[in-house]
CSV table of C-alpha atoms in Angstrom, one decimal:
chain,number,residue,atom,x,y,z
A,192,MET,CA,8.2,-30.7,37.5
A,193,ARG,CA,7.0,-33.7,39.3
A,194,LEU,CA,8.7,-37.0,40.6
A,195,LEU,CA,7.2,-40.2,41.4
A,196,LEU,CA,8.1,-42.4,43.2
A,197,ASP,CA,7.5,-46.2,42.7
A,198,GLY,CA,9.1,-47.6,45.9
A,199,ASP,CA,7.4,-51.6,44.8
A,200,ASP,CA,8.6,-51.3,41.2
A,201,ASP,CA,5.6,-52.3,40.1
A,202,HIS,CA,5.1,-53.4,36.4
A,203,ALA,CA,1.7,-51.7,36.3
A,204,VAL,CA,2.7,-48.2,37.3
A,205,HIS,CA,5.2,-48.7,34.1
A,206,ARG,CA,1.6,-50.2,32.2
A,207,ALA,CA,-0.3,-47.0,33.6
A,208,ALA,CA,2.2,-44.7,32.1
A,209,TYR,CA,2.4,-46.2,28.7
A,210,GLN,CA,-1.8,-45.8,28.2
A,211,TRP,CA,-1.6,-42.9,29.1
A,212,ALA,CA,0.0,-41.4,26.1
A,213,ASP,CA,-1.4,-40.2,23.2
A,214,PRO,CA,0.5,-37.8,21.0
A,215,ALA,CA,-1.8,-36.6,19.2
A,216,GLN,CA,-3.2,-35.3,22.2
A,217,GLY,CA,0.1,-34.0,23.5
A,218,GLN,CA,1.2,-36.7,26.1
A,219,ILE,CA,4.0,-38.6,25.6
A,220,THR,CA,5.4,-41.3,27.7
A,221,VAL,CA,9.5,-42.0,27.4
A,222,ASP,CA,11.6,-45.1,28.1
A,223,PRO,CA,14.5,-44.9,27.5
A,224,THR,CA,17.0,-47.1,26.7
A,225,PRO,CA,18.6,-49.4,28.8
A,226,HIS,CA,22.6,-50.2,29.2
A,227,THR,CA,23.9,-46.6,27.7
A,228,THR,CA,23.9,-43.0,29.3
A,229,SER,CA,24.4,-41.1,26.1
A,230,PRO,CA,22.4,-38.2,25.9
A,231,ALA,CA,22.3,-38.4,21.9
A,232,TYR,CA,20.1,-42.2,22.8
A,233,LEU,CA,17.9,-40.2,25.2
A,234,ALA,CA,16.9,-37.5,22.4
A,235,LEU,CA,16.5,-40.5,20.3
A,236,ASP,CA,14.0,-42.0,22.8
A,237,VAL,CA,11.9,-39.1,22.7
A,238,LEU,CA,11.6,-38.4,19.1
A,239,ARG,CA,10.2,-42.3,19.2
A,240,ALA,CA,7.8,-41.7,22.2
A,241,MET,CA,6.6,-38.8,19.5
A,242,SER,CA,6.2,-41.5,16.8
A,243,ARG,CA,9.3,-40.1,15.1
A,244,ASP,CA,11.3,-43.4,15.4
A,245,GLY,CA,12.6,-43.7,11.0
A,246,PHE,CA,16.3,-43.8,12.6
A,247,SER,CA,15.9,-46.9,14.1
A,248,ARG,CA,16.4,-49.0,10.6
A,249,PRO,CA,20.0,-49.5,10.4
A,250,GLU,CA,20.6,-47.4,6.8
A,251,ALA,CA,18.6,-44.1,8.0
A,252,GLU,CA,21.2,-41.2,8.6
A,253,ARG,CA,21.4,-40.0,12.2
A,254,MET,CA,22.2,-37.2,14.4
A,255,SER,CA,24.1,-36.5,16.9
A,256,THR,CA,23.6,-35.1,20.4
A,257,ASP,CA,23.2,-31.2,19.8
A,258,PRO,CA,21.2,-31.7,16.2
A,259,ALA,CA,18.7,-34.4,18.3
A,260,TRP,CA,18.0,-32.3,21.0
A,261,ARG,CA,17.1,-29.3,19.2
A,262,ALA,CA,14.9,-31.6,16.7
A,263,VAL,CA,12.8,-32.5,20.0
A,264,THR,CA,12.6,-28.9,21.3
A,265,CYS,CA,11.2,-27.9,17.2
A,266,TRP,CA,8.8,-31.0,17.3
A,267,THR,CA,7.2,-30.2,21.0
A,268,LEU,CA,6.8,-27.2,20.1
A,269,ALA,CA,5.7,-28.1,16.0
A,270,THR,CA,3.5,-30.7,17.5
A,271,GLY,CA,1.8,-28.9,20.8
A,272,ILE,CA,3.2,-31.5,22.9
A,273,ARG,CA,2.4,-30.4,26.2
A,274,ASP,CA,3.3,-33.3,28.6
A,275,ALA,CA,6.0,-36.0,29.2
A,276,ILE,CA,6.6,-39.1,31.6
A,277,VAL,CA,10.3,-39.9,31.5
A,278,LEU,CA,10.4,-43.9,32.9
A,279,ARG,CA,13.2,-45.2,34.9
A,280,ALA,CA,14.3,-41.9,36.0
A,281,HIS,CA,16.5,-43.2,39.0
A,282,ARG,CA,19.1,-44.5,36.0
A,283,LEU,CA,19.4,-41.1,34.2
A,284,THR,CA,23.0,-39.4,34.3
A,285,THR,CA,23.1,-35.9,35.2
A,286,GLU,CA,23.9,-34.6,31.2
A,287,ARG,CA,21.0,-36.5,30.7
A,288,LEU,CA,18.7,-34.5,33.5
A,289,ARG,CA,20.7,-30.9,32.8
A,290,ARG,CA,19.2,-31.6,28.6
A,291,LEU,CA,15.5,-32.3,30.3
A,292,ALA,CA,15.9,-29.2,31.6
A,293,ALA,CA,16.8,-27.5,29.2
A,294,TRP,CA,13.8,-29.3,26.6
A,295,ARG,CA,11.9,-28.0,29.7
A,296,ALA,CA,13.1,-24.6,29.8
A,297,ASP,CA,12.6,-24.2,26.1
A,298,THR,CA,9.4,-25.4,25.6
A,299,GLY,CA,7.3,-25.4,28.9
A,300,ILE,CA,6.7,-28.7,28.6
A,301,ARG,CA,5.1,-30.3,32.1
A,302,LEU,CA,7.5,-32.7,33.1
A,303,THR,CA,7.1,-35.9,34.6
A,304,LEU,CA,10.0,-38.1,36.1
A,305,LEU,CA,9.0,-41.7,37.0
A,306,ALA,CA,11.4,-43.2,39.6
A,307,HIS,CA,11.2,-47.3,40.3
A,308,THR,CA,13.6,-47.2,43.6
A,309,PRO,CA,13.1,-50.2,45.7
A,310,GLU,CA,16.6,-49.0,47.2
A,311,GLN,CA,17.2,-45.9,48.9
A,312,THR,CA,20.5,-45.4,47.6
A,313,ASP,CA,18.8,-44.9,44.3
A,314,LEU,CA,16.6,-42.7,45.5
A,315,GLN,CA,19.7,-40.4,47.4
A,316,ARG,CA,21.6,-40.8,44.4
A,317,LEU,CA,18.4,-39.3,42.0
A,318,LEU,CA,17.8,-36.1,44.6
A,319,GLU,CA,21.4,-35.7,44.1
A,320,ARG,CA,21.8,-35.3,40.8
A,321,LEU,CA,18.7,-33.5,40.3
A,322,THR,CA,19.9,-31.0,42.1
A,323,ALA,CA,23.3,-31.2,40.1
A,324,ALA,CA,21.1,-30.6,37.1
A,325,GLU,CA,19.4,-27.5,38.5
A,326,LEU,CA,16.1,-29.1,38.8
A,327,VAL,CA,15.0,-27.9,42.6
A,328,ASP,CA,11.8,-27.1,41.6
A,329,VAL,CA,10.5,-30.8,42.1
A,330,ALA,CA,7.1,-31.9,43.9
A,331,THR,CA,7.8,-35.1,44.9
A,332,VAL,CA,4.6,-37.8,44.9
A,333,ARG,CA,5.0,-41.6,47.2
A,334,GLY,CA,3.0,-44.3,47.0
A,335,THR,CA,1.3,-46.9,44.6
A,336,ALA,CA,-2.0,-45.0,44.6
A,337,ALA,CA,-0.8,-41.7,44.6
A,338,VAL,CA,1.3,-42.7,41.7
A,339,PHE,CA,-1.4,-44.0,39.4
A,340,GLU,CA,-3.8,-41.3,40.6
A,341,ALA,CA,-1.0,-38.4,39.6
A,342,ILE,CA,-0.3,-40.2,36.0
A,343,GLY,CA,-3.9,-40.0,35.2
A,344,PRO,CA,-6.3,-41.8,33.0
A,345,ALA,CA,-5.5,-44.2,30.4
A,346,ALA,CA,-5.7,-42.2,27.1
A,347,THR,CA,-8.9,-43.5,25.4
A,348,ARG,CA,-9.0,-42.6,21.9
A,349,ARG,CA,-5.1,-43.0,20.9
A,350,ARG,CA,-5.0,-44.2,17.3
A,351,THR,CA,-2.7,-46.9,16.8
A,352,GLY,CA,-1.3,-47.7,12.9
A,353,PRO,CA,-1.3,-45.0,10.3
A,354,PRO,CA,-4.2,-43.4,8.6
A,355,PRO,CA,-6.3,-44.8,5.9
A,356,HIS,CA,-4.9,-45.1,2.5
A,357,ASP,CA,-6.1,-42.5,0.5
A,358,HIS,CA,-8.6,-41.9,-2.2
A,359,ALA,CA,-9.6,-39.3,-5.3
A,360,HIS,CA,-12.3,-40.3,-8.2
A,361,GLN,CA,-10.6,-40.7,-11.4
A,362,LEU,CA,-11.5,-37.7,-13.8
A,363,PRO,CA,-11.5,-39.1,-17.4
A,364,THR,CA,-9.5,-38.1,-20.1
A,365,LEU,CA,-10.3,-34.0,-20.8
A,366,PRO,CA,-10.0,-32.6,-24.2
A,367,ARG,CA,-7.2,-29.9,-25.4
A,368,SER,CA,-9.7,-27.6,-25.3
A,369,GLY,CA,-9.2,-23.9,-24.5
A,370,VAL,CA,-10.9,-21.8,-21.4
A,371,ALA,CA,-13.9,-20.6,-24.3
A,372,ALA,CA,-15.1,-24.4,-25.1
A,373,PHE,CA,-13.4,-26.2,-22.2
A,374,ARG,CA,-16.9,-27.2,-20.2
A,375,ALA,CA,-19.0,-27.8,-23.4
A,376,ASP,CA,-16.7,-30.0,-24.8
A,377,CYS,CA,-16.4,-31.8,-22.0
A,378,TRP,CA,-20.5,-31.9,-21.5
A,379,ARG,CA,-20.8,-33.2,-25.3
A,380,ARG,CA,-18.1,-36.2,-24.9
A,381,GLN,CA,-18.3,-37.5,-21.1
A,382,ASN,CA,-21.2,-39.4,-19.6
A,383,ALA,CA,-23.2,-37.5,-17.0
A,384,THR,CA,-21.7,-39.4,-14.1
A,385,ASP,CA,-18.1,-38.3,-15.7
A,386,PHE,CA,-19.4,-34.9,-16.3
A,387,ALA,CA,-20.2,-34.0,-13.0
A,388,HIS,CA,-16.8,-35.0,-11.5
A,389,THR,CA,-15.3,-32.7,-14.1
A,390,ASP,CA,-17.8,-29.9,-13.7
A,391,GLY,CA,-17.1,-30.0,-9.5
A,392,GLN,CA,-13.7,-29.4,-10.2
A,393,TYR,CA,-14.3,-27.0,-12.9
A,394,ARG,CA,-16.9,-25.3,-10.6
A,395,ALA,CA,-14.3,-25.5,-7.8
A,396,GLY,CA,-11.9,-23.4,-9.5
A,397,TYR,CA,-14.5,-20.5,-10.4
A,398,ALA,CA,-16.0,-20.2,-7.4
A,399,ALA,CA,-12.1,-19.7,-6.0
A,400,ALA,CA,-11.1,-17.4,-8.7
A,401,HIS,CA,-14.2,-15.5,-8.1
A,402,THR,CA,-13.8,-14.1,-5.2
A,403,TRP,CA,-10.3,-14.1,-5.2
A,404,LEU,CA,-10.6,-11.4,-7.9
A,405,THR,CA,-13.7,-9.5,-5.9
A,406,ARG,CA,-11.3,-9.4,-2.5
A,407,THR,CA,-7.5,-8.8,-4.3
A,408,LEU,CA,-8.7,-6.9,-7.7
A,409,PRO,CA,-11.9,-4.5,-6.9
A,410,LEU,CA,-10.3,-1.6,-8.5
A,411,GLN,CA,-9.8,-1.8,-12.6
A,412,PRO,CA,-6.4,-0.2,-13.7
A,413,THR,CA,-6.8,3.0,-15.7
A,414,PRO,CA,-6.8,2.3,-19.3
A,415,PRO,CA,-4.0,4.5,-21.0
A,416,GLU,CA,-5.6,7.2,-23.3
A,417,VAL,CA,-7.5,6.1,-26.4
A,418,THR,CA,-8.8,8.3,-29.4
A,419,ASP,CA,-12.3,8.4,-30.6
A,420,ASP,CA,-11.5,6.0,-33.1
A,421,ALA,CA,-13.6,2.9,-32.4
A,422,ASP,CA,-11.1,1.0,-34.5
A,423,HIS,CA,-8.6,1.3,-31.4
A,424,PRO,CA,-9.6,0.3,-28.1
A,425,ALA,CA,-7.4,0.7,-25.1
A,426,GLU,CA,-4.5,-2.0,-25.3
A,427,PRO,CA,-4.8,-4.7,-22.5
A,428,THR,CA,-2.3,-3.5,-19.7
A,429,PRO,CA,-0.7,-6.5,-18.3
A,430,PHE,CA,-0.4,-7.0,-13.9
A,431,THR,CA,2.5,-5.2,-12.3
A,432,LEU,CA,4.9,-7.4,-10.6
A,433,GLN,CA,2.8,-7.5,-7.0
A,434,GLU,CA,-0.7,-8.5,-8.9
A,435,ALA,CA,1.6,-11.4,-10.6
A,436,GLU,CA,3.2,-12.3,-7.9
A,437,ALA,CA,-0.4,-12.5,-6.3
A,438,VAL,CA,-1.6,-14.2,-9.5
A,439,ARG,CA,0.9,-17.2,-8.8
A,440,LEU,CA,-0.2,-18.2,-5.4
A,441,PHE,CA,-3.5,-17.6,-5.6
A,442,LEU,CA,-3.1,-20.6,-8.8
A,443,ALA,CA,-0.3,-22.6,-6.7
A,444,ARG,CA,-3.4,-22.4,-3.4
A,445,LEU,CA,-5.7,-23.3,-5.8
A,446,THR,CA,-4.1,-26.5,-7.0
A,447,VAL,CA,-1.4,-28.0,-4.5
A,448,SER,CA,-4.2,-30.1,-3.4
A,449,SER,CA,-5.3,-31.4,-7.0
A,450,PRO,CA,-5.1,-35.7,-6.7
A,451,SER,CA,-4.3,-35.9,-10.4
A,452,ALA,CA,-3.5,-32.9,-13.7
A,453,ALA,CA,-6.7,-33.6,-14.5
A,454,HIS,CA,-8.2,-32.3,-11.7
A,455,THR,CA,-6.0,-29.8,-11.9
A,456,VAL,CA,-6.7,-28.6,-15.7
A,457,ALA,CA,-10.4,-28.3,-14.8
A,458,ARG,CA,-9.4,-26.0,-11.9
A,459,VAL,CA,-7.8,-24.0,-13.8
A,460,ARG,CA,-10.2,-23.2,-17.1
A,461,GLY,CA,-13.0,-22.6,-14.3
A,462,ALA,CA,-10.4,-19.6,-13.2
A,463,GLN,CA,-9.8,-18.5,-16.1
A,464,ALA,CA,-13.9,-18.5,-17.0
A,465,ALA,CA,-13.9,-16.3,-13.8
A,466,PHE,CA,-11.4,-14.2,-15.0
A,467,LEU,CA,-12.4,-13.1,-17.9
A,468,SER,CA,-16.1,-12.5,-16.3
A,469,HIS,CA,-13.7,-10.0,-14.5
A,470,SER,CA,-12.3,-8.6,-17.6
A,471,VAL,CA,-9.1,-10.0,-16.8
A,472,LEU,CA,-7.4,-12.4,-19.2
A,473,LEU,CA,-4.9,-15.3,-17.5
A,474,ASN,CA,-3.0,-16.9,-20.2
A,475,VAL,CA,-1.5,-20.7,-18.6
A,476,PRO,CA,1.1,-22.3,-21.2
A,477,ASP,CA,-0.8,-24.8,-23.6
A,478,ASP,CA,1.5,-27.8,-23.0
A,479,LEU,CA,0.2,-27.3,-19.1
A,480,THR,CA,-0.1,-31.1,-18.0
A,481,SER,CA,3.6,-31.8,-19.4
A,482,ARG,CA,5.0,-29.1,-17.1
A,483,ALA,CA,6.1,-28.9,-13.7
A,484,GLY,CA,4.5,-27.4,-10.8
A,485,PRO,CA,1.4,-27.4,-7.9
A,486,GLY,CA,-0.6,-30.1,-9.3
A,487,ILE,CA,1.4,-31.2,-11.9
A,488,THR,CA,4.2,-33.1,-10.1
A,489,THR,CA,2.7,-32.5,-6.4
A,490,VAL,CA,1.4,-35.3,-4.3
A,491,PRO,CA,-1.7,-34.3,-1.9
A,492,LEU,CA,-0.3,-34.0,2.2
A,493,THR,CA,-3.2,-36.2,3.0
A,494,PRO,CA,-2.7,-37.5,6.6
A,495,ARG,CA,-1.7,-41.0,5.3
A,496,THR,CA,1.2,-39.0,3.2
A,497,VAL,CA,2.2,-36.7,6.6
A,498,HIS,CA,2.3,-40.0,8.7
A,499,THR,CA,4.9,-41.5,6.7
A,500,ILE,CA,7.6,-38.1,6.5
A,501,THR,CA,7.2,-38.0,10.4
A,502,VAL,CA,7.8,-41.5,10.9
A,503,ARG,CA,10.9,-42.1,8.7
A,504,LEU,CA,12.3,-38.6,9.1
A,505,PRO,CA,12.5,-37.5,12.5
A,506,ASN,CA,15.2,-34.5,11.4
A,507,PRO,CA,12.8,-31.6,11.4
A,508,LEU,CA,15.1,-30.5,7.9
A,509,ARG,CA,15.0,-33.7,6.1
A,510,ALA,CA,10.9,-33.9,6.9
A,511,ALA,CA,10.3,-30.4,5.5
A,512,ALA,CA,12.7,-30.7,2.4
A,513,ILE,CA,10.9,-33.7,1.6
A,514,ALA,CA,7.7,-32.1,2.3
A,515,ALA,CA,8.2,-29.5,-0.1
A,516,LEU,CA,9.4,-31.4,-2.9
A,517,LEU,CA,6.1,-33.1,-2.7
A,518,PHE,CA,3.7,-29.8,-2.5
A,519,THR,CA,5.6,-27.8,-4.7
A,520,GLY,CA,7.0,-30.1,-7.6
A,521,THR,CA,9.6,-27.9,-8.6
A,522,ASP,CA,13.4,-28.8,-9.2
A,523,THR,CA,15.4,-29.1,-6.7
A,524,SER,CA,17.7,-26.3,-7.8
A,525,LEU,CA,15.5,-24.0,-7.4
A,526,LEU,CA,14.6,-25.5,-4.2
A,527,SER,CA,17.7,-25.5,-2.5
A,528,MET,CA,17.6,-21.5,-2.8
A,529,THR,CA,14.7,-21.6,-0.5
A,530,GLN,CA,16.5,-19.5,2.6
A,531,ILE,CA,14.7,-19.2,6.2
A,532,ALA,CA,13.2,-15.8,5.6
A,533,SER,CA,11.8,-17.7,2.3
A,534,ILE,CA,8.6,-18.4,4.6
A,535,ASP,CA,6.6,-15.9,5.9
A,536,LYS,CA,5.7,-15.6,9.5
A,537,ASP,CA,2.5,-17.7,9.5
A,538,GLY,CA,3.9,-20.5,7.6
A,539,THR,CA,1.5,-20.9,5.0
A,540,THR,CA,3.8,-18.9,1.8
A,541,VAL,CA,7.0,-20.4,0.3
A,542,ALA,CA,8.6,-17.6,-1.6
A,543,ILE,CA,11.9,-18.2,-3.3
A,544,ASP,CA,13.6,-15.2,-5.4
A,545,ARG,CA,16.1,-16.8,-7.9
A,546,ASP,CA,15.9,-14.6,-10.3
A,547,SER,CA,17.6,-11.6,-8.0
A,548,ARG,CA,19.9,-13.8,-6.8
A,549,ILE,CA,21.5,-15.1,-10.0
A,550,ASN,CA,21.5,-11.5,-12.1
A,551,ILE,CA,22.8,-9.6,-9.4
A,552,GLY,CA,21.6,-6.2,-9.9
A,553,GLU,CA,19.1,-6.1,-12.2
A,554,GLU,CA,15.3,-5.6,-11.5
A,555,PRO,CA,13.8,-7.7,-9.3
A,556,GLY,CA,10.8,-10.4,-11.0
A,557,PRO,CA,8.2,-11.9,-9.9
A,558,ARG,CA,8.8,-14.4,-7.0
A,559,HIS,CA,8.4,-18.1,-7.6
A,560,LEU,CA,5.7,-18.1,-4.6
A,561,TYR,CA,4.6,-21.5,-3.1
A,562,ALA,CA,1.4,-22.1,-1.0
A,563,ILE,CA,2.2,-24.5,2.1
A,564,PRO,CA,-0.8,-27.4,2.9
A,565,PRO,CA,-1.9,-26.6,6.1
A,566,ARG,CA,-0.7,-30.3,7.0
A,567,ALA,CA,2.7,-29.1,5.7
A,568,ARG,CA,2.7,-26.5,8.1
A,569,PRO,CA,4.2,-28.4,11.5
A,570,LEU,CA,6.9,-29.1,9.3
A,571,LEU,CA,8.2,-26.5,8.0
A,572,HIS,CA,7.7,-24.3,11.5
A,573,ALA,CA,9.6,-27.2,13.1
A,574,ALA,CA,12.3,-26.7,10.1
A,575,VAL,CA,12.4,-23.1,10.6
A,576,GLU,CA,12.9,-23.5,14.4
A,577,PHE,CA,15.7,-26.4,14.2
A,578,ARG,CA,17.9,-23.4,11.8
A,579,ARG,CA,17.0,-20.6,13.7
A,580,ARG,CA,18.4,-22.5,17.0
A,581,THR,CA,21.6,-23.9,15.1
A,582,PRO,CA,24.5,-21.9,16.0
A,583,ARG,CA,25.6,-18.8,13.4
A,584,THR,CA,22.7,-18.9,11.7
A,585,ALA,CA,21.2,-15.8,9.4
A,586,ASP,CA,17.5,-15.5,7.7
A,587,ASN,CA,19.5,-15.1,4.3
A,588,HIS,CA,20.7,-18.9,4.7
A,589,GLY,CA,19.4,-21.8,3.1
A,590,LEU,CA,16.6,-23.5,4.8
A,591,PHE,CA,17.4,-27.1,3.4
A,592,ALA,CA,21.2,-27.5,4.4
A,593,ASN,CA,22.5,-30.0,3.4
A,594,CYS,CA,19.4,-31.9,2.2
A,595,PHE,CA,20.3,-30.9,-1.4
A,596,GLY,CA,23.5,-30.3,-1.5
A,597,THR,CA,25.2,-33.4,-2.4
A,598,THR,CA,24.0,-36.2,-5.1
A,599,PRO,CA,24.8,-38.9,-1.5
A,600,ARG,CA,22.6,-36.7,0.8
A,601,PHE,CA,19.7,-36.2,-1.8
A,602,GLU,CA,19.8,-40.0,-2.8
A,603,ALA,CA,20.0,-40.9,1.2
A,604,LEU,CA,16.9,-38.1,2.1
A,605,ILE,CA,15.2,-40.1,-0.8
A,606,ALA,CA,15.8,-43.5,0.4
A,607,ASP,CA,14.4,-42.4,3.9
A,608,ALA,CA,10.8,-40.8,3.1
A,609,GLY,CA,10.6,-44.2,0.8
A,610,LEU,CA,7.6,-42.2,-0.9
A,611,PRO,CA,7.6,-41.2,-5.0
A,612,VAL,CA,8.4,-38.0,-5.4
A,613,PRO,CA,6.9,-36.9,-9.2
A,614,ALA,CA,9.2,-33.9,-9.8
A,615,LEU,CA,12.5,-36.1,-10.1
A,616,VAL,CA,10.7,-38.3,-12.9
A,617,HIS,CA,8.9,-35.8,-14.9
A,618,PRO,CA,10.8,-33.8,-16.8
A,619,HIS,CA,10.3,-29.3,-16.4
A,620,PRO,CA,13.2,-27.8,-18.3
A,621,GLU,CA,11.1,-24.8,-18.0
A,622,ASP,CA,9.7,-22.6,-14.8
A,623,ASP,CA,6.6,-23.9,-13.4
A,624,TRP,CA,3.7,-23.7,-15.1
A,625,HIS,CA,2.0,-21.2,-12.8
A,626,THR,CA,5.6,-19.2,-12.9
A,627,ALA,CA,4.7,-19.2,-16.8
A,628,ALA,CA,0.9,-17.9,-16.2
A,629,ARG,CA,0.3,-13.9,-17.6
A,630,CYS,CA,-2.4,-11.6,-16.8
A,631,TRP,CA,-3.6,-8.0,-18.5
A,632,HIS,CA,-6.4,-6.3,-18.0
A,633,LEU,CA,-8.4,-5.7,-20.7
A,634,HIS,CA,-10.5,-2.4,-19.7
A,635,THR,CA,-13.7,-3.5,-20.6
A,636,PRO,CA,-17.3,-3.6,-19.5
A,637,THR,CA,-17.6,-5.9,-16.9
A,638,PRO,CA,-21.4,-6.4,-16.5
A,639,PRO,CA,-22.0,-8.5,-12.6
A,640,ALA,CA,-20.1,-12.2,-12.5
A,641,PRO,CA,-22.1,-14.8,-11.2
A,642,ASN,CA,-20.4,-16.0,-7.7
A,643,VAL,CA,-20.7,-20.0,-9.9
A,644,PRO,CA,-21.0,-20.6,-13.6
A,645,PRO,CA,-24.9,-21.7,-14.8
A,646,ARG,CA,-25.5,-25.2,-15.0
A,647,LEU,CA,-26.1,-26.8,-18.3
A,648,GLY,CA,-28.7,-28.7,-19.6
A,649,LYS,CA,-29.6,-32.1,-19.0
A,650,LEU,CA,-30.3,-32.8,-22.8
A,651,ARG,CA,-26.7,-33.8,-24.9
A,652,PRO,CA,-27.0,-33.0,-28.7
């Protein structure tokens, strides 16, 4: 740890520390709130330095001391903060210094204290408090020039303000055709530009399904015994429990970033065509667009959306809860069953075992699986770390505890997030669409399937 002594109390040193900060590059400058000695306020100051300052609104939910410091630790680990400068170090109490020492020990962050000490008594008091806080491995830097050199150059690539607004090309109304006629109907009914966009989504779904089938289901199961009667071919074989779960996860990954229901339909129809080319029947609900789930009642987690979540919700549990509502598109009653162990070790999948929790003693069925988009993974990672660091916590405890439990708390979460949540206004009395999907092996000869579907002719009838 470094202690920088600004003996002249030079405002330029203060400004240099601010200009050095760049949270996106793992560098933050913490300016403690004056006229308070509360450790909780210092934690909120650290969160503000990380651009997580939603608690500053009068009606926002507050965090007490221990949860606030757990949030600091979890966000530091999840977002890769490596260096921190804390200003006004000569005013820090022993308890505040102990919290900073614990933060440093838990995260390995490089901590720099900047003390503006025109009086020798201030420096002596600070050294005594550092000893009491067991911060003894301190390298002291004196002199204005040396302090400037220790702080380092100003950040040159620092971003200011939120990311730009999101944009996606709007698809036209799509025909309500099955997989066999969908692409041809789009070709006949749409102009060249609209069809190019629609077919791009269709072809993407086809290519993704072809790749997934080639890697995941390379071997067909042994068909049941059949007689020599050609009028009675082998019956289709339904997917096993593990295969059904794999299909659910594939469909979630295919559509979780879909900007609209039309994009989802085009991708799914392309995937169904690829499944058929591998002698696999993928059946999805006929009322696909009226269901809930990935690509229908979800919101793509773009940089601007994630920025809004992280700024307005400093509590990792609440930030992850609103993100999960947006990328799963499912009902809160199901999402509230998410356990800590529901998040896989890589932070890429949410697996909710609702049926086993409701129907105790019955044979387990396929779990409800959702893909975690890359931009949401730091949020879920921080939430898991937060829950694991909470006293008396086990893997089977709820991940989003106190987020969906009562109506007032849930309404406060939605108000603090300030984002529309389609799953709350879209009716979904039944299972999510990808959970209701079913697959069968057809046991028919499988000719070599192309990686992408052939392009249709340029002339229209």
